Amino acid sequence: MDNSNDFYRSRQGRKCETVERPDPVVWGEGGSPLAPEQSKHYDKEGFLFLESLLTPAEVDEFLVEARRLAGGEGVEPEDLVREPDSDVVRSVFRIHKTSSIYDRLVRDPRLLGPAQQLLGGQVYIHQSRINLKPGFLGKEFYWHSDFETWHIEDGLPLPRALSISVLLSDNNEFNGPVMVMPGSQKLYVRTVGETPKDHYRASLRKQEVGVPSTDALTDLVHRFGLVAPKGPSGSILLFDCNLIHGSAGNISPYPRHSAFFVFNSMENLPVEPFTGQAPRPSFLAERDPVPLEPVAPIRSSIPAAPHA
Ligand code: 6CS
Ligand code: FE
C-alpha cells in the first residue's frame, strides 16, 4: 500500500527517518483536574507521574482481580498473551470488558478527568491490558512508540491518544520499570521493515517490526536522555501515545504488575489500517467506540505529583 502522502507513514522506506510531529501533544486548553504546571510538564516531557493516586486497599483489590484474570478466569483464550520463550502469562487484554472493577476504573474521574483534559474532549478505550512482568520471568518490552503501531496496524489517524499505567506493584530500579525518552513525543520515527501478516501474534510477545533503528534510538537518547518514573503501587503514569519508551526484563524477585489503559479521542476514530491489511482483532484495538462517562463528578484538582 502506497502511503507516501501520509505524514505518519512508516515501515515503507529503506531508511529510518526522524521527523518533527506537526500535531499537538495537549489537545485541550486549560481545564481541570490537572493544574497548568502538570499539563505543561506533560506537553514538554510527554508524561506525568502521579504518586499514590489510589489507596493501598484499592490496589489490593485490583491485584486480586489481576491474578484471577491472569489465571484465565472469565477471559477468552486470545486475551492471554504469553512470554516469548515460555507459557508464563505476559499480558491479559480487554480487562475493561471482562472485569467490572477495571471497567469502573476507566470511568474513575482520577483517570478519566486527566485523559479528557489532555485529549480535549470525549474519549473511549482503544486497548486495555494487565502486564504481569513476574519476578525472574517477565521479559523486556523493546523501545517503541505506541502510536506508530496504532496508526499503521489499527488506523488511528492522529497522535491524539494516551496511555495510563496504573502501578499495582512498587516500581523500582530492579523490576523493569517503564523507561521513557522525555521530549521524544515531539518527533516521529518512520521505521523500516514490512509488517508480517498477523504481526500482533509475535509483536505482543516480542516486538521487532515497527521499532526505531539502533542509530535512531542512540540519537534520541543523546538528545533527550532517559527517565524511569518509579514509585509506590497506586501511582499512575500518564504518557503520550508517541513517547518512545521501553522496559527491561525483570530478573529481580519483585513482580512488576501494572494495568494499562489507552484512551483515544472520539475525534480520532480508527480508519482502515495503514498497512492495507485486515484490522487487528477487537481484543487489541477497539473498532466500536463508546464515549466514557465518569462514575462520579470530575474533581477540580489532582494532587501535585512529586515528579511533576
Ligand atoms: O501492539 C500494541 O498495541 C502495543 N504493543 C506493543 C508491543 N507495541 C506497540 C503497542 O505498545
Ligand atoms: Fe508501549
XYZ file of C-alpha atoms and ligand atoms in Angstrom:
320
model
C 0.000 0.000 0.000
C 1.456 3.382 -1.035
C 1.173 5.852 1.813
C 3.661 8.418 0.600
C 1.155 11.216 1.309
C 0.521 10.110 4.874
C 2.652 12.173 7.257
C 2.781 9.293 9.786
C 3.799 6.697 7.189
C 6.176 4.056 8.464
C 7.579 0.623 7.558
C 7.823 1.718 3.895
C 11.098 3.367 3.095
C 14.608 1.999 3.055
C 15.862 4.090 5.889
C 14.685 5.043 9.319
C 13.694 8.718 9.328
C 13.003 11.018 12.269
C 10.693 13.988 11.595
C 9.002 16.676 13.699
C 5.464 15.956 14.820
C 3.116 18.567 13.349
C 0.262 17.811 15.774
C -0.099 18.949 19.393
C 0.593 16.830 22.487
C -2.008 18.588 24.662
C -5.259 18.973 22.742
C -7.316 20.929 25.274
C -6.756 24.431 26.596
C -6.777 24.809 30.401
C -9.452 22.836 32.228
C -9.245 20.511 35.227
C -8.347 18.358 37.174
C -4.692 18.865 36.161
C -3.043 22.119 37.191
C -1.495 24.233 34.415
C 2.046 23.156 35.508
C 1.052 19.486 35.275
C -0.353 19.927 31.809
C 2.758 21.916 30.784
C 5.010 19.146 32.129
C 3.059 16.559 30.124
C 3.341 18.676 26.979
C 7.099 19.150 27.334
C 8.158 15.769 28.699
C 5.414 13.567 27.259
C 4.465 12.022 30.596
C 3.185 12.762 34.067
C 3.703 10.602 37.147
C 1.061 10.996 39.853
C 2.242 9.357 43.030
C -0.091 7.301 45.263
C -3.293 8.277 43.496
C -5.006 5.017 44.506
C -5.207 3.781 48.093
C -3.459 0.571 49.230
C -6.900 -1.041 49.709
C -7.831 -0.245 46.103
C -4.512 -1.613 44.854
C -5.126 -4.879 46.760
C -8.499 -5.271 45.114
C -7.047 -4.670 41.626
C -4.222 -7.108 42.329
C -6.576 -9.914 43.375
C -8.562 -9.287 40.196
C -5.390 -9.207 38.062
C -4.333 -12.619 39.374
C -7.810 -14.030 38.761
C -7.820 -12.822 35.137
C -4.249 -13.987 34.527
C -5.371 -17.418 35.747
C -7.812 -17.442 32.831
C -10.999 -16.931 34.826
C -13.701 -15.153 32.827
C -11.419 -14.322 29.892
C -11.157 -15.677 26.348
C -8.007 -17.649 25.497
C -6.987 -14.949 22.971
C -6.984 -12.314 25.737
C -3.959 -14.040 27.272
C -0.545 -13.392 25.741
C 2.444 -15.489 26.859
C 6.094 -14.623 27.330
C 8.280 -15.084 24.211
C 10.052 -18.229 25.411
C 7.665 -19.779 27.926
C 3.976 -20.272 28.736
C 4.087 -17.735 31.538
C 1.308 -15.150 31.111
C 2.766 -11.814 29.978
C -0.405 -9.782 29.348
C -4.153 -10.063 29.779
C -6.085 -7.907 27.296
C -9.603 -6.458 27.252
C -9.767 -6.143 31.044
C -12.223 -3.230 30.940
C -14.664 -5.592 29.216
C -14.141 -8.720 31.313
C -13.815 -7.171 34.769
C -16.365 -4.895 36.408
C -13.808 -3.231 38.684
C -11.476 -2.370 35.781
C -14.488 -1.193 33.804
C -15.235 1.151 36.680
C -11.593 2.240 36.930
C -11.534 3.631 33.369
C -14.536 5.793 34.297
C -12.947 6.884 37.570
C -12.547 10.669 37.487
C -8.928 10.304 38.653
C -8.091 8.647 35.310
C -10.841 9.876 33.017
C -10.511 13.539 34.098
C -6.864 13.956 33.027
C -7.446 11.886 29.851
C -10.335 14.109 28.755
C -8.465 17.252 29.690
C -5.264 16.394 27.790
C -7.044 14.976 24.740
C -9.546 17.818 24.633
C -12.983 16.219 24.967
C -14.665 12.854 24.892
C -12.584 9.696 24.921
C -13.015 5.914 24.744
C -10.786 2.917 25.459
C -8.809 1.770 22.411
C -6.982 -1.008 24.310
C -6.671 -2.259 27.887
C -4.397 -4.819 29.459
C -2.552 -6.039 32.502
C 1.181 -6.561 32.105
C 2.318 -9.076 34.717
C 6.109 -8.952 34.428
C 6.625 -11.511 37.209
C 9.893 -11.737 39.135
C 12.652 -13.644 37.249
C 10.330 -14.486 34.324
C 8.966 -11.222 32.887
C 10.819 -10.280 29.700
C 11.532 -6.853 28.244
C 9.432 -4.551 26.082
C 11.754 -3.156 23.421
C 11.829 0.589 22.574
C 8.818 1.766 20.589
C 6.224 4.467 20.013
C 2.753 3.041 20.647
C 1.253 5.442 18.120
C 3.398 4.005 15.313
C 1.660 0.639 15.807
C -1.792 2.112 16.413
C -1.543 4.260 13.280
C -0.071 1.631 10.966
C -1.826 -1.506 12.247
C -5.056 -0.079 13.714
C -5.654 3.056 11.611
C -5.691 5.724 14.343
C -5.304 8.848 12.189
C -3.508 11.212 14.596
C -1.486 11.037 17.841
C -4.499 12.103 19.911
C -4.341 9.237 22.417
C -2.561 8.491 25.669
C -1.840 5.593 27.980
C -2.406 5.456 31.690
C -0.415 2.822 33.512
C -1.686 2.036 36.998
C 1.132 0.629 39.122
C -0.087 -2.421 41.019
C 3.383 -3.132 42.442
C 6.062 -0.761 43.665
C 8.254 0.126 40.677
C 11.954 0.289 41.477
C 15.226 0.208 39.551
C 15.309 -3.589 39.805
C 11.983 -4.849 38.478
C 11.961 -3.437 34.948
C 10.112 -0.119 35.273
C 8.996 1.735 32.145
C 11.796 3.955 30.791
C 10.933 6.961 28.651
C 12.797 9.449 26.460
C 11.265 12.720 27.682
C 10.511 15.031 24.769
C 10.680 12.279 22.120
C 6.885 12.529 21.703
C 7.501 15.691 19.636
C 9.331 13.725 16.928
C 8.058 10.815 14.847
C 10.205 7.936 13.734
C 9.304 6.354 10.365
C 10.614 2.848 10.846
C 11.894 0.285 8.346
C 10.551 -3.217 7.693
C 7.325 -4.655 6.340
C 4.506 -5.695 8.627
C 4.095 -9.500 8.553
C 0.562 -10.913 8.370
C -0.991 -11.217 11.863
C 2.030 -9.381 13.216
C 0.398 -8.969 16.628
C 0.813 -12.655 17.453
C 4.573 -12.131 17.539
C 4.788 -8.427 18.447
C 2.858 -8.677 21.708
C 5.400 -11.222 22.933
C 8.430 -9.520 21.408
C 8.205 -6.512 19.111
C 10.744 -6.496 16.260
C 8.932 -4.656 13.433
C 7.872 -1.011 13.815
C 10.736 -0.173 16.157
C 13.294 2.598 15.535
C 16.788 1.603 14.333
C 19.560 1.494 16.919
C 21.103 4.582 15.245
C 17.824 6.486 15.619
C 17.476 5.327 19.251
C 21.043 6.377 20.030
C 20.397 9.863 18.593
C 17.169 10.167 20.573
C 18.821 9.211 23.852
C 21.687 11.644 23.233
C 19.161 14.364 22.617
C 16.558 13.609 25.290
C 18.154 11.316 27.862
C 16.238 8.639 29.732
C 13.937 8.728 32.753
C 12.375 5.810 34.621
C 9.460 7.232 36.622
C 9.406 4.973 39.702
C 7.285 4.949 42.818
C 4.909 3.038 45.055
C 1.980 0.916 43.906
C -1.134 3.024 43.472
C 0.776 5.642 41.472
C -0.197 6.276 37.866
C 1.887 7.129 34.823
C 0.185 9.038 32.019
C 2.100 9.155 28.754
C 1.607 10.419 25.248
C 0.970 7.788 22.572
C 4.066 8.807 20.624
C 6.548 8.936 23.519
C 9.405 6.497 22.897
C 9.509 4.030 25.777
C 10.506 0.500 26.702
C 11.400 -1.606 29.715
C 14.000 -4.176 30.646
C 13.339 -7.769 31.700
C 12.665 -8.431 35.357
C 15.451 -10.560 36.827
C 14.608 -9.386 40.353
C 12.314 -11.383 42.652
C 9.898 -8.412 42.798
C 6.932 -8.631 40.415
C 6.026 -5.558 38.369
C 2.279 -5.813 37.811
C 0.529 -2.929 36.082
C -2.750 -2.188 34.352
C -2.631 -0.151 31.100
C -5.474 1.755 29.550
C -5.298 3.501 26.195
C -7.611 6.479 25.926
C -8.266 7.741 22.399
C -10.173 10.877 21.418
C -13.680 10.431 19.979
C -12.431 12.837 17.295
C -9.703 10.389 16.255
C -11.683 7.249 15.415
C -9.861 4.456 13.580
C -9.949 4.269 9.784
C -8.634 1.409 7.626
C -5.195 0.284 8.855
C -2.319 1.945 7.004
C -0.771 -1.472 6.288
C -3.586 -2.261 3.855
C -4.075 -5.420 5.938
C -7.113 -6.502 7.938
C -7.659 -4.585 11.192
C -6.312 -6.235 14.330
C -8.893 -8.110 16.406
C -11.065 -6.106 18.790
C -9.442 -7.509 21.946
C -6.419 -5.377 20.908
C -7.952 -2.472 19.080
C -11.493 -1.233 19.660
C -13.445 -0.578 16.454
C -16.801 0.154 18.036
C -16.082 3.109 20.327
C -18.423 4.284 23.076
C -17.526 7.541 24.868
C -16.770 7.125 28.569
C -18.914 8.818 31.203
C -17.392 9.437 34.657
C -18.752 7.343 37.556
C -18.612 10.399 39.827
C -18.082 14.111 39.217
C -14.611 15.022 37.981
C -12.845 16.864 40.800
C -11.393 20.263 40.200
C -7.825 19.263 41.029
C -5.380 16.359 41.299
C -2.698 16.474 43.998
C 0.567 17.777 42.546
C 2.904 14.903 41.751
C 6.352 14.926 43.351
C 7.886 14.108 39.936
C 5.857 16.694 38.031
O 0.610 -3.663 19.912
C 0.295 -2.780 20.705
O -0.791 -2.203 20.626
C 1.264 -2.402 21.764
N 2.239 -3.429 21.972
C 3.475 -3.390 21.531
C 4.426 -4.475 21.805
N 3.926 -2.335 20.838
C 3.038 -1.265 20.454
C 1.949 -1.095 21.447
O 2.509 -0.637 22.658
Fe 4.039 0.633 24.675
